[in-house]
Tab-separated table of C-alpha atoms in Angstrom:
chain	number	residue	atom	x	y	z
A	1	MET	CA	35.964	31.873	-7.948
A	2	LYS	CA	36.584	29.221	-10.614
A	3	ILE	CA	36.491	25.437	-10.844
A	4	THR	CA	39.984	24.028	-11.383
A	5	SER	CA	39.337	20.270	-11.364
A	6	VAL	CA	36.526	17.707	-11.445
A	7	THR	CA	37.465	14.101	-10.742
A	8	ALA	CA	35.627	10.828	-10.145
A	9	THR	CA	37.206	7.897	-8.288
A	10	PRO	CA	35.790	4.542	-7.131
A	11	LEU	CA	36.295	4.263	-3.374
A	12	GLY	CA	35.197	1.479	-1.047
A	13	VAL	CA	36.040	-1.883	0.463
A	14	PRO	CA	35.691	-5.504	-0.749
A	15	LEU	CA	33.170	-7.712	1.064
A	16	ASP	CA	33.778	-11.155	2.511
A	17	GLU	CA	30.247	-12.175	1.531
A	18	GLU	CA	28.014	-10.934	-1.285
A	19	LEU	CA	25.128	-8.657	-0.328
A	20	ARG	CA	21.962	-8.865	-2.412
A	21	TRP	CA	19.346	-6.109	-2.752
A	22	GLY	CA	16.936	-7.938	-5.037
A	23	ALA	CA	18.067	-7.802	-8.661
A	24	MET	CA	21.379	-6.220	-7.636
A	25	ALA	CA	24.158	-8.002	-5.765
A	26	VAL	CA	27.514	-6.523	-4.786
A	27	LYS	CA	30.853	-7.919	-3.642
A	28	VAL	CA	32.152	-4.464	-2.732
A	29	LYS	CA	30.641	-1.627	-0.756
A	30	GLY	CA	31.626	1.690	-2.193
A	31	GLY	CA	30.708	4.485	-4.540
A	32	ILE	CA	31.907	6.777	-7.298
A	33	VAL	CA	33.200	9.756	-5.336
A	34	VAL	CA	33.281	13.082	-7.155
A	35	LYS	CA	35.597	15.861	-6.013
A	36	ILE	CA	35.490	19.440	-7.302
A	37	THR	CA	38.270	21.915	-6.442
A	38	THR	CA	38.470	25.674	-6.906
A	39	ASP	CA	41.201	28.247	-7.404
A	40	GLU	CA	40.576	29.433	-3.833
A	41	GLY	CA	41.435	26.046	-2.325
A	42	LEU	CA	37.905	24.905	-1.447
A	43	GLU	CA	36.673	21.385	-2.280
A	44	GLY	CA	33.244	19.783	-2.609
A	45	ILE	CA	32.470	16.072	-2.672
A	46	GLY	CA	29.568	14.128	-4.171
A	47	GLU	CA	28.574	10.623	-5.207
A	48	ALA	CA	27.412	9.378	-8.602
A	49	GLY	CA	25.050	6.424	-8.954
A	50	PHE	CA	24.210	3.493	-6.703
A	51	SER	CA	27.573	1.708	-6.526
A	52	ALA	CA	31.267	1.792	-7.327
A	53	VAL	CA	30.713	-1.071	-9.780
A	54	TYR	CA	29.338	1.457	-12.293
A	55	PHE	CA	32.635	3.341	-12.487
A	56	PRO	CA	33.787	1.868	-15.849
A	57	THR	CA	30.826	3.598	-17.537
A	58	VAL	CA	30.034	6.562	-15.275
A	59	GLY	CA	33.604	7.512	-14.418
A	60	PRO	CA	34.749	8.398	-17.953
A	61	ILE	CA	31.687	10.621	-18.469
A	62	ILE	CA	32.727	12.683	-15.461
A	63	ASN	CA	36.478	12.606	-16.035
A	64	GLN	CA	36.488	13.011	-19.820
A	65	GLN	CA	33.163	14.608	-20.808
A	66	LEU	CA	31.251	16.645	-18.232
A	67	GLY	CA	34.114	17.477	-15.890
A	68	PRO	CA	36.321	19.236	-18.465
A	69	MET	CA	33.307	21.356	-19.530
A	70	LEU	CA	33.179	22.929	-16.073
A	71	LEU	CA	36.781	24.089	-15.764
A	72	GLY	CA	36.936	27.845	-15.295
A	73	LYS	CA	33.247	28.163	-14.409
A	74	ASP	CA	31.890	29.729	-11.223
A	75	PRO	CA	30.789	26.787	-8.987
A	76	ARG	CA	28.109	28.934	-7.368
A	77	ASN	CA	26.023	28.897	-10.559
A	78	ILE	CA	24.594	25.452	-9.846
A	79	GLY	CA	21.374	25.827	-11.852
A	80	GLY	CA	23.152	27.015	-14.955
A	81	ILE	CA	25.800	24.293	-14.732
A	82	TRP	CA	23.078	21.665	-14.238
A	83	GLN	CA	21.256	22.730	-17.396
A	84	GLU	CA	24.457	22.930	-19.408
A	85	MET	CA	25.376	19.376	-18.403
A	86	LEU	CA	21.917	18.069	-19.280
A	87	ASN	CA	22.009	19.810	-22.655
A	88	ALA	CA	25.450	18.340	-23.354
A	89	THR	CA	24.074	14.795	-23.102
A	90	HIS	CA	21.345	15.398	-25.682
A	91	MET	CA	23.086	13.595	-28.536
A	92	TRP	CA	24.389	10.644	-26.522
A	93	GLY	CA	21.876	9.815	-23.822
A	94	ARG	CA	20.253	12.315	-21.453
A	95	ARG	CA	18.812	9.383	-19.448
A	96	GLY	CA	20.912	6.691	-17.759
A	97	ILE	CA	24.566	6.720	-16.805
A	98	GLU	CA	24.813	10.304	-18.059
A	99	THR	CA	22.360	11.358	-15.366
A	100	TYR	CA	24.326	9.396	-12.749
A	101	ALA	CA	27.392	11.432	-13.723
A	102	LEU	CA	25.495	14.729	-13.655
A	103	SER	CA	24.100	13.820	-10.220
A	104	GLY	CA	27.485	13.265	-8.624
A	105	ILE	CA	28.771	16.594	-9.917
A	106	ASP	CA	25.645	18.424	-8.736
A	107	ILE	CA	25.972	16.999	-5.209
A	108	ALA	CA	29.612	18.092	-5.055
A	109	LEU	CA	28.616	21.592	-6.187
A	110	TRP	CA	26.080	21.862	-3.357
A	111	ASP	CA	28.686	20.698	-0.841
A	112	LEU	CA	31.023	23.335	-2.232
A	113	LEU	CA	28.358	26.048	-2.098
A	114	GLY	CA	27.739	25.255	1.557
A	115	LYS	CA	31.425	25.664	2.318
A	116	ILE	CA	31.589	28.925	0.365
A	117	SER	CA	28.540	30.210	2.274
A	118	ASN	CA	29.562	28.672	5.613
A	119	GLN	CA	26.120	27.057	5.854
A	120	PRO	CA	24.827	23.462	5.831
A	121	VAL	CA	23.197	22.539	2.546
A	122	TYR	CA	19.730	21.980	3.992
A	123	ARG	CA	19.600	25.609	5.134
A	124	LEU	CA	20.564	26.827	1.667
A	125	LEU	CA	17.741	24.698	0.241
A	126	GLY	CA	15.202	26.137	2.714
A	127	ALA	CA	15.176	24.176	5.964
A	128	SER	CA	11.939	22.472	6.956
A	129	LYS	CA	13.330	20.530	9.938
A	130	SER	CA	16.677	19.544	11.465
A	131	LYS	CA	16.198	15.803	11.917
A	132	VAL	CA	14.186	12.994	10.357
A	133	ARG	CA	13.055	9.487	11.324
A	134	ALA	CA	15.260	6.715	9.949
A	135	TYR	CA	14.152	3.329	8.718
A	136	PHE	CA	16.333	0.233	8.924
A	137	ALA	CA	17.068	-1.334	5.524
A	138	PRO	CA	18.609	-4.822	5.607
A	139	ALA	CA	19.594	-6.849	2.538
A	140	LEU	CA	17.708	-9.726	0.931
A	141	LYS	CA	18.419	-12.672	3.226
A	142	PRO	CA	16.669	-15.786	4.562
A	143	THR	CA	14.088	-15.216	7.280
A	144	ALA	CA	16.287	-16.869	9.931
A	145	GLU	CA	18.963	-14.208	9.338
A	146	ILE	CA	16.643	-11.202	9.025
A	147	VAL	CA	14.677	-11.749	12.243
A	148	PRO	CA	17.609	-11.220	14.645
A	149	GLU	CA	18.748	-8.202	12.589
A	150	VAL	CA	15.397	-6.425	12.857
A	151	LYS	CA	15.030	-7.295	16.535
A	152	ALA	CA	18.414	-5.708	17.198
A	153	ALA	CA	17.406	-2.668	15.127
A	154	VAL	CA	14.267	-2.125	17.223
A	155	ASP	CA	16.319	-2.528	20.397
A	156	ASN	CA	18.647	0.171	19.039
A	157	GLY	CA	15.803	2.655	18.560
A	158	PHE	CA	14.557	2.123	15.005
A	159	THR	CA	10.781	2.458	14.674
A	160	ALA	CA	10.521	1.493	10.989
A	161	MET	CA	12.143	-0.997	8.635
A	162	LYS	CA	12.033	-2.133	5.025
A	163	LEU	CA	12.125	-5.824	4.191
A	164	ARG	CA	13.085	-7.192	0.775
A	165	VAL	CA	11.244	-10.082	-0.831
A	166	THR	CA	11.632	-12.244	-3.929
A	167	GLY	CA	9.092	-13.498	-6.460
A	168	ASP	CA	8.076	-16.280	-4.054
A	169	ILE	CA	4.862	-15.132	-2.340
A	170	ASN	CA	4.950	-17.918	0.254
A	171	GLN	CA	8.438	-16.878	1.349
A	172	ALA	CA	7.294	-13.262	1.586
A	173	VAL	CA	4.371	-14.223	3.831
A	174	GLU	CA	6.663	-16.343	6.009
A	175	LEU	CA	9.124	-13.455	6.360
A	176	LEU	CA	6.456	-10.909	7.294
A	177	GLY	CA	4.818	-13.265	9.772
A	178	SER	CA	8.104	-14.067	11.484
A	179	VAL	CA	9.150	-10.423	11.684
A	180	ARG	CA	5.789	-9.288	13.061
A	181	ASP	CA	5.937	-12.052	15.671
A	182	ALA	CA	9.421	-10.897	16.649
A	183	ILE	CA	8.890	-7.122	16.866
A	184	GLY	CA	5.144	-6.771	17.428
A	185	THR	CA	2.744	-4.356	15.794
A	186	GLY	CA	4.451	-1.127	16.863
A	187	PRO	CA	7.240	-0.587	14.304
A	188	ASP	CA	6.301	0.345	10.753
A	189	ILE	CA	7.146	-2.191	8.050
A	190	MET	CA	7.637	-1.546	4.360
A	191	VAL	CA	8.254	-4.222	1.720
A	192	ASP	CA	10.466	-3.863	-1.351
A	193	ALA	CA	9.642	-6.439	-4.037
A	194	ASN	CA	12.308	-5.045	-6.398
A	195	MET	CA	10.265	-5.491	-9.577
A	196	SER	CA	9.891	-9.254	-9.097
A	197	TYR	CA	6.316	-9.588	-10.428
A	198	ASP	CA	4.035	-8.822	-13.332
A	199	ARG	CA	0.949	-6.813	-12.411
A	200	ARG	CA	-1.256	-9.810	-11.560
A	201	GLY	CA	1.489	-11.412	-9.505
A	202	ALA	CA	1.939	-8.118	-7.676
A	203	TYR	CA	-1.808	-8.056	-7.011
A	204	ASP	CA	-1.626	-11.559	-5.491
A	205	LEU	CA	1.351	-10.542	-3.365
A	206	ALA	CA	-0.422	-7.433	-2.072
A	207	ARG	CA	-3.539	-9.359	-1.124
A	208	GLU	CA	-1.454	-11.830	0.881
A	209	LEU	CA	0.477	-9.057	2.645
A	210	GLU	CA	-2.508	-6.867	3.546
A	211	PRO	CA	-2.984	-8.427	7.042
A	212	PHE	CA	0.489	-7.257	8.094
A	213	GLY	CA	-0.383	-3.543	7.990
A	214	LEU	CA	2.369	-2.375	5.672
A	215	THR	CA	3.267	1.294	5.364
A	216	TRP	CA	4.007	0.726	1.678
A	217	LEU	CA	4.745	-1.876	-0.991
A	218	GLU	CA	7.708	-0.774	-3.087
A	219	GLU	CA	8.414	-1.402	-6.780
A	220	PRO	CA	6.523	-4.698	-7.150
A	221	ILE	CA	6.156	-4.709	-10.969
A	222	LEU	CA	8.795	-5.334	-13.620
A	223	SER	CA	8.280	-2.853	-16.456
A	224	ARG	CA	10.177	-2.434	-19.713
A	225	SER	CA	8.924	1.029	-20.619
A	226	LEU	CA	7.864	4.163	-18.789
A	227	SER	CA	4.325	3.897	-20.140
A	228	GLN	CA	4.022	0.300	-18.907
A	229	TYR	CA	5.516	1.343	-15.561
A	230	VAL	CA	2.853	4.009	-15.107
A	231	ASP	CA	-0.051	1.951	-16.480
A	232	ASP	CA	0.654	-1.269	-14.571
A	233	ASN	CA	1.355	0.404	-11.239
A	234	THR	CA	-1.738	2.600	-11.608
A	235	TRP	CA	-3.782	-0.525	-12.371
A	236	LEU	CA	-2.404	-2.122	-9.200
A	237	ALA	CA	-2.897	0.955	-7.027
A	238	ASP	CA	-6.589	1.051	-7.940
A	239	ARG	CA	-7.098	-2.549	-6.739
A	240	ILE	CA	-5.191	-2.953	-3.467
A	241	ASN	CA	-5.320	-1.458	0.017
A	242	ILE	CA	-1.564	-1.084	0.561
A	243	PRO	CA	0.035	2.248	-0.425
A	244	LEU	CA	2.526	1.934	-3.287
A	245	ALA	CA	6.027	3.408	-3.464
A	246	GLY	CA	8.328	3.775	-6.446
A	247	GLY	CA	10.338	5.954	-8.762
A	248	GLU	CA	13.877	5.178	-7.588
A	249	SER	CA	15.066	4.330	-11.105
A	250	LEU	CA	13.518	7.329	-12.869
A	251	LEU	CA	15.821	10.026	-14.185
A	252	THR	CA	15.114	13.776	-14.104
A	253	ARG	CA	11.789	15.333	-13.140
A	254	TYR	CA	10.358	14.810	-16.616
A	255	GLU	CA	9.932	11.061	-16.060
A	256	TYR	CA	7.721	11.703	-13.020
A	257	ILE	CA	5.063	13.766	-14.798
A	258	ASP	CA	2.644	10.941	-15.653
A	259	LEU	CA	3.111	9.270	-12.257
A	260	LEU	CA	2.052	12.479	-10.559
A	261	SER	CA	-0.847	13.375	-12.819
A	262	ARG	CA	-2.308	9.871	-12.421
A	263	ARG	CA	-1.438	9.688	-8.700
A	264	THR	CA	0.109	6.254	-9.225
A	265	PHE	CA	2.267	6.177	-6.099
A	266	ASP	CA	1.575	7.298	-2.548
A	267	TYR	CA	5.336	7.599	-1.941
A	268	LEU	CA	7.832	8.879	-4.512
A	269	GLN	CA	11.465	7.789	-4.206
A	270	PRO	CA	13.873	9.867	-6.296
A	271	ASP	CA	17.557	9.217	-5.601
A	272	CYS	CA	19.927	12.195	-5.405
A	273	THR	CA	22.761	10.162	-6.955
A	274	SER	CA	20.828	9.248	-10.100
A	275	VAL	CA	17.816	11.518	-10.698
A	276	GLY	CA	19.955	14.597	-11.308
A	277	GLY	CA	21.539	15.400	-7.973
A	278	ILE	CA	20.178	17.396	-5.043
A	279	THR	CA	18.922	20.023	-7.486
A	280	GLU	CA	16.622	17.643	-9.340
A	281	ALA	CA	15.597	15.509	-6.362
A	282	LYS	CA	14.345	18.666	-4.636
A	283	ARG	CA	12.373	19.586	-7.769
A	284	VAL	CA	10.730	16.145	-7.825
A	285	ALA	CA	9.840	16.411	-4.133
A	286	ASP	CA	8.312	19.840	-4.667
A	287	MET	CA	6.291	18.538	-7.627
A	288	ALA	CA	5.039	15.700	-5.410
A	289	SER	CA	4.073	18.178	-2.712
A	290	ALA	CA	1.836	19.991	-5.169
A	291	TRP	CA	-0.098	16.707	-5.592
A	292	ASN	CA	-0.086	16.023	-1.816
A	293	ILE	CA	2.189	13.000	-2.370
A	294	THR	CA	4.830	11.974	0.151
A	295	CYS	CA	8.483	11.838	-0.893
A	296	VAL	CA	10.870	9.362	0.754
A	297	PRO	CA	14.042	9.400	-1.348
A	298	HIS	CA	15.809	6.184	-2.238
A	299	ILE	CA	19.325	5.893	-0.815
A	300	ALA	CA	21.330	3.005	-2.247
A	301	CYS	CA	22.428	0.576	0.444
A	302	SER	CA	24.777	-0.971	-2.135
A	303	SER	CA	27.150	1.983	-1.625
A	304	GLY	CA	27.903	2.640	2.026
A	305	THR	CA	30.180	5.638	1.501
A	306	GLY	CA	27.931	7.857	3.610
A	307	ILE	CA	28.114	10.664	1.027
A	308	ALA	CA	24.879	9.730	-0.749
A	309	LEU	CA	23.235	9.401	2.660
A	310	ALA	CA	24.323	12.927	3.578
A	311	ALA	CA	23.044	14.303	0.259
A	312	GLY	CA	19.695	12.589	0.776
A	313	LEU	CA	19.472	13.870	4.342
A	314	HIS	CA	19.967	17.520	3.394
A	315	MET	CA	17.418	17.286	0.600
A	316	ILE	CA	14.894	15.603	2.942
A	317	LEU	CA	15.376	18.236	5.642
A	318	ALA	CA	14.387	20.915	3.126
A	319	CYS	CA	11.118	19.158	2.141
A	320	GLU	CA	7.947	19.347	4.231
A	321	ASN	CA	6.606	16.194	2.533
A	322	ALA	CA	9.639	13.980	3.319
A	323	PRO	CA	9.146	12.233	6.697
A	324	MET	CA	11.743	9.407	6.631
A	325	ILE	CA	15.227	8.482	5.477
A	326	GLU	CA	16.531	5.083	4.363
A	327	PHE	CA	19.476	3.955	6.510
A	328	ASP	CA	21.896	1.224	5.495
A	329	ALA	CA	21.806	-1.700	7.922
A	330	TYR	CA	25.440	-2.674	7.423
A	331	GLY	CA	27.446	0.536	7.304
A	332	GLY	CA	30.370	0.435	4.915
A	333	PRO	CA	33.533	2.358	4.134
A	334	GLY	CA	32.037	5.641	5.304
A	335	TRP	CA	31.854	4.203	8.820
A	336	ASP	CA	35.152	2.308	8.543
A	337	GLY	CA	37.442	5.315	8.237
A	338	MET	CA	36.662	6.787	4.820
A	339	LEU	CA	34.787	9.758	6.341
A	340	THR	CA	35.837	11.815	9.318
A	341	SER	CA	32.325	12.146	10.783
A	342	PRO	CA	29.717	9.819	9.228
A	343	LEU	CA	26.035	10.217	10.041
A	344	GLU	CA	24.555	8.124	12.844
A	345	VAL	CA	21.068	7.166	14.040
A	346	LYS	CA	20.177	8.347	17.532
A	347	ASP	CA	16.872	7.329	19.111
A	348	GLY	CA	15.536	6.403	15.682
A	349	PHE	CA	16.399	9.745	14.025
A	350	VAL	CA	19.186	11.176	11.880
A	351	GLU	CA	20.054	14.772	12.650
A	352	ALA	CA	21.885	17.232	10.431
A	353	GLN	CA	25.301	18.455	11.433
A	354	ASP	CA	25.664	22.221	11.443
A	355	SER	CA	29.025	22.185	9.699
A	356	PRO	CA	29.152	23.780	6.231
A	357	GLY	CA	28.197	21.822	3.131
A	358	LEU	CA	27.074	18.209	3.475
A	359	GLY	CA	28.782	17.916	6.853
A	360	VAL	CA	30.906	14.910	5.868
A	361	GLU	CA	34.571	14.990	4.837
A	362	LEU	CA	36.956	12.467	3.323
A	363	SER	CA	39.656	11.298	5.695
A	364	ALA	CA	43.332	11.918	4.996
A	365	GLY	CA	44.864	9.274	2.739
A	366	VAL	CA	41.466	8.019	1.567
A	367	TYR	CA	42.540	7.706	-2.061
A	368	ASP	CA	45.251	5.254	-1.032
A	369	GLY	CA	43.407	3.313	1.630
A	370	PHE	CA	40.021	2.934	-0.091
A	371	ALA	CA	40.824	2.940	-3.818
A	372	LEU	CA	38.990	0.195	-5.744
A	373	THR	CA	39.762	-1.514	-9.030
A	374	VAL	CA	36.447	-2.178	-10.756
């Protein structure tokens, strides 16, 4: 069996209103969809990066650099292909958009391997469970808009949610107080500060949020280097009583080494679409397990294709230290006809489909109906 084509295409839908996720705001929901075909007629799909808006930089790396390297290769040799792609970026990056591109290809290869083997990906990875608890993840909005959204989520079976806050501590306290009043003390609440503070500001925020019983505080500190990222978050972790979460923007397992050895975070959040695909996200989770650290992968709500969600689900189901999955509050093209069978939350859980590969397929005519110009 040989690879005959590797293509990347931005697919999605424009939005009537901008959605903001902290530092990032999008006017489209969609992703960079990678498709790999073989000489035996099988296809695998993946997703590269957090959003379709990155296609002008990520797309050419797949279509003109990494993709052509793979033509004629056996798609079942995922580990070897992964290393060859990483080595190829040595002179022009290795970290950044190159890793986004590598990730999308890797995910498509795993989908393809599942179809070749007639098995779901999570079983090929070494199944630990068949379903996982989902947490509701709304955008950054005013308190008056978030409260009815989280109340509806709890009514629909969610038992956990992640709220996003800005650099205004008073607004954060108001949001948490209003949400707790609305949903009570039962559901778990996490807070994503999206790197809005320096370390002392993050300390002040954490002290103010301690009474709300948070499951974790995510990415509170803006850092310009990996050493500062590790040092400042370790400094914070040693001084507060809220568990810390982070790591969504780190690329490859090598950038997690110091975080693990210093036990900076209680929750690690690698993203399959950026860290290096399912292959590398699973390696990071296994490294975390060796340090008795929980792994709850980041899944970009700025996309909404449903492909990244499926990749994250299969990786999570193969990890004993991964107890939750991030679930987009607003759906997107994957639930609007782009996929034939998108994942759904039932009674607060997402369950794997037993169909081969990732279990999600592109609908007929998707490249006409969902093509984006970005």
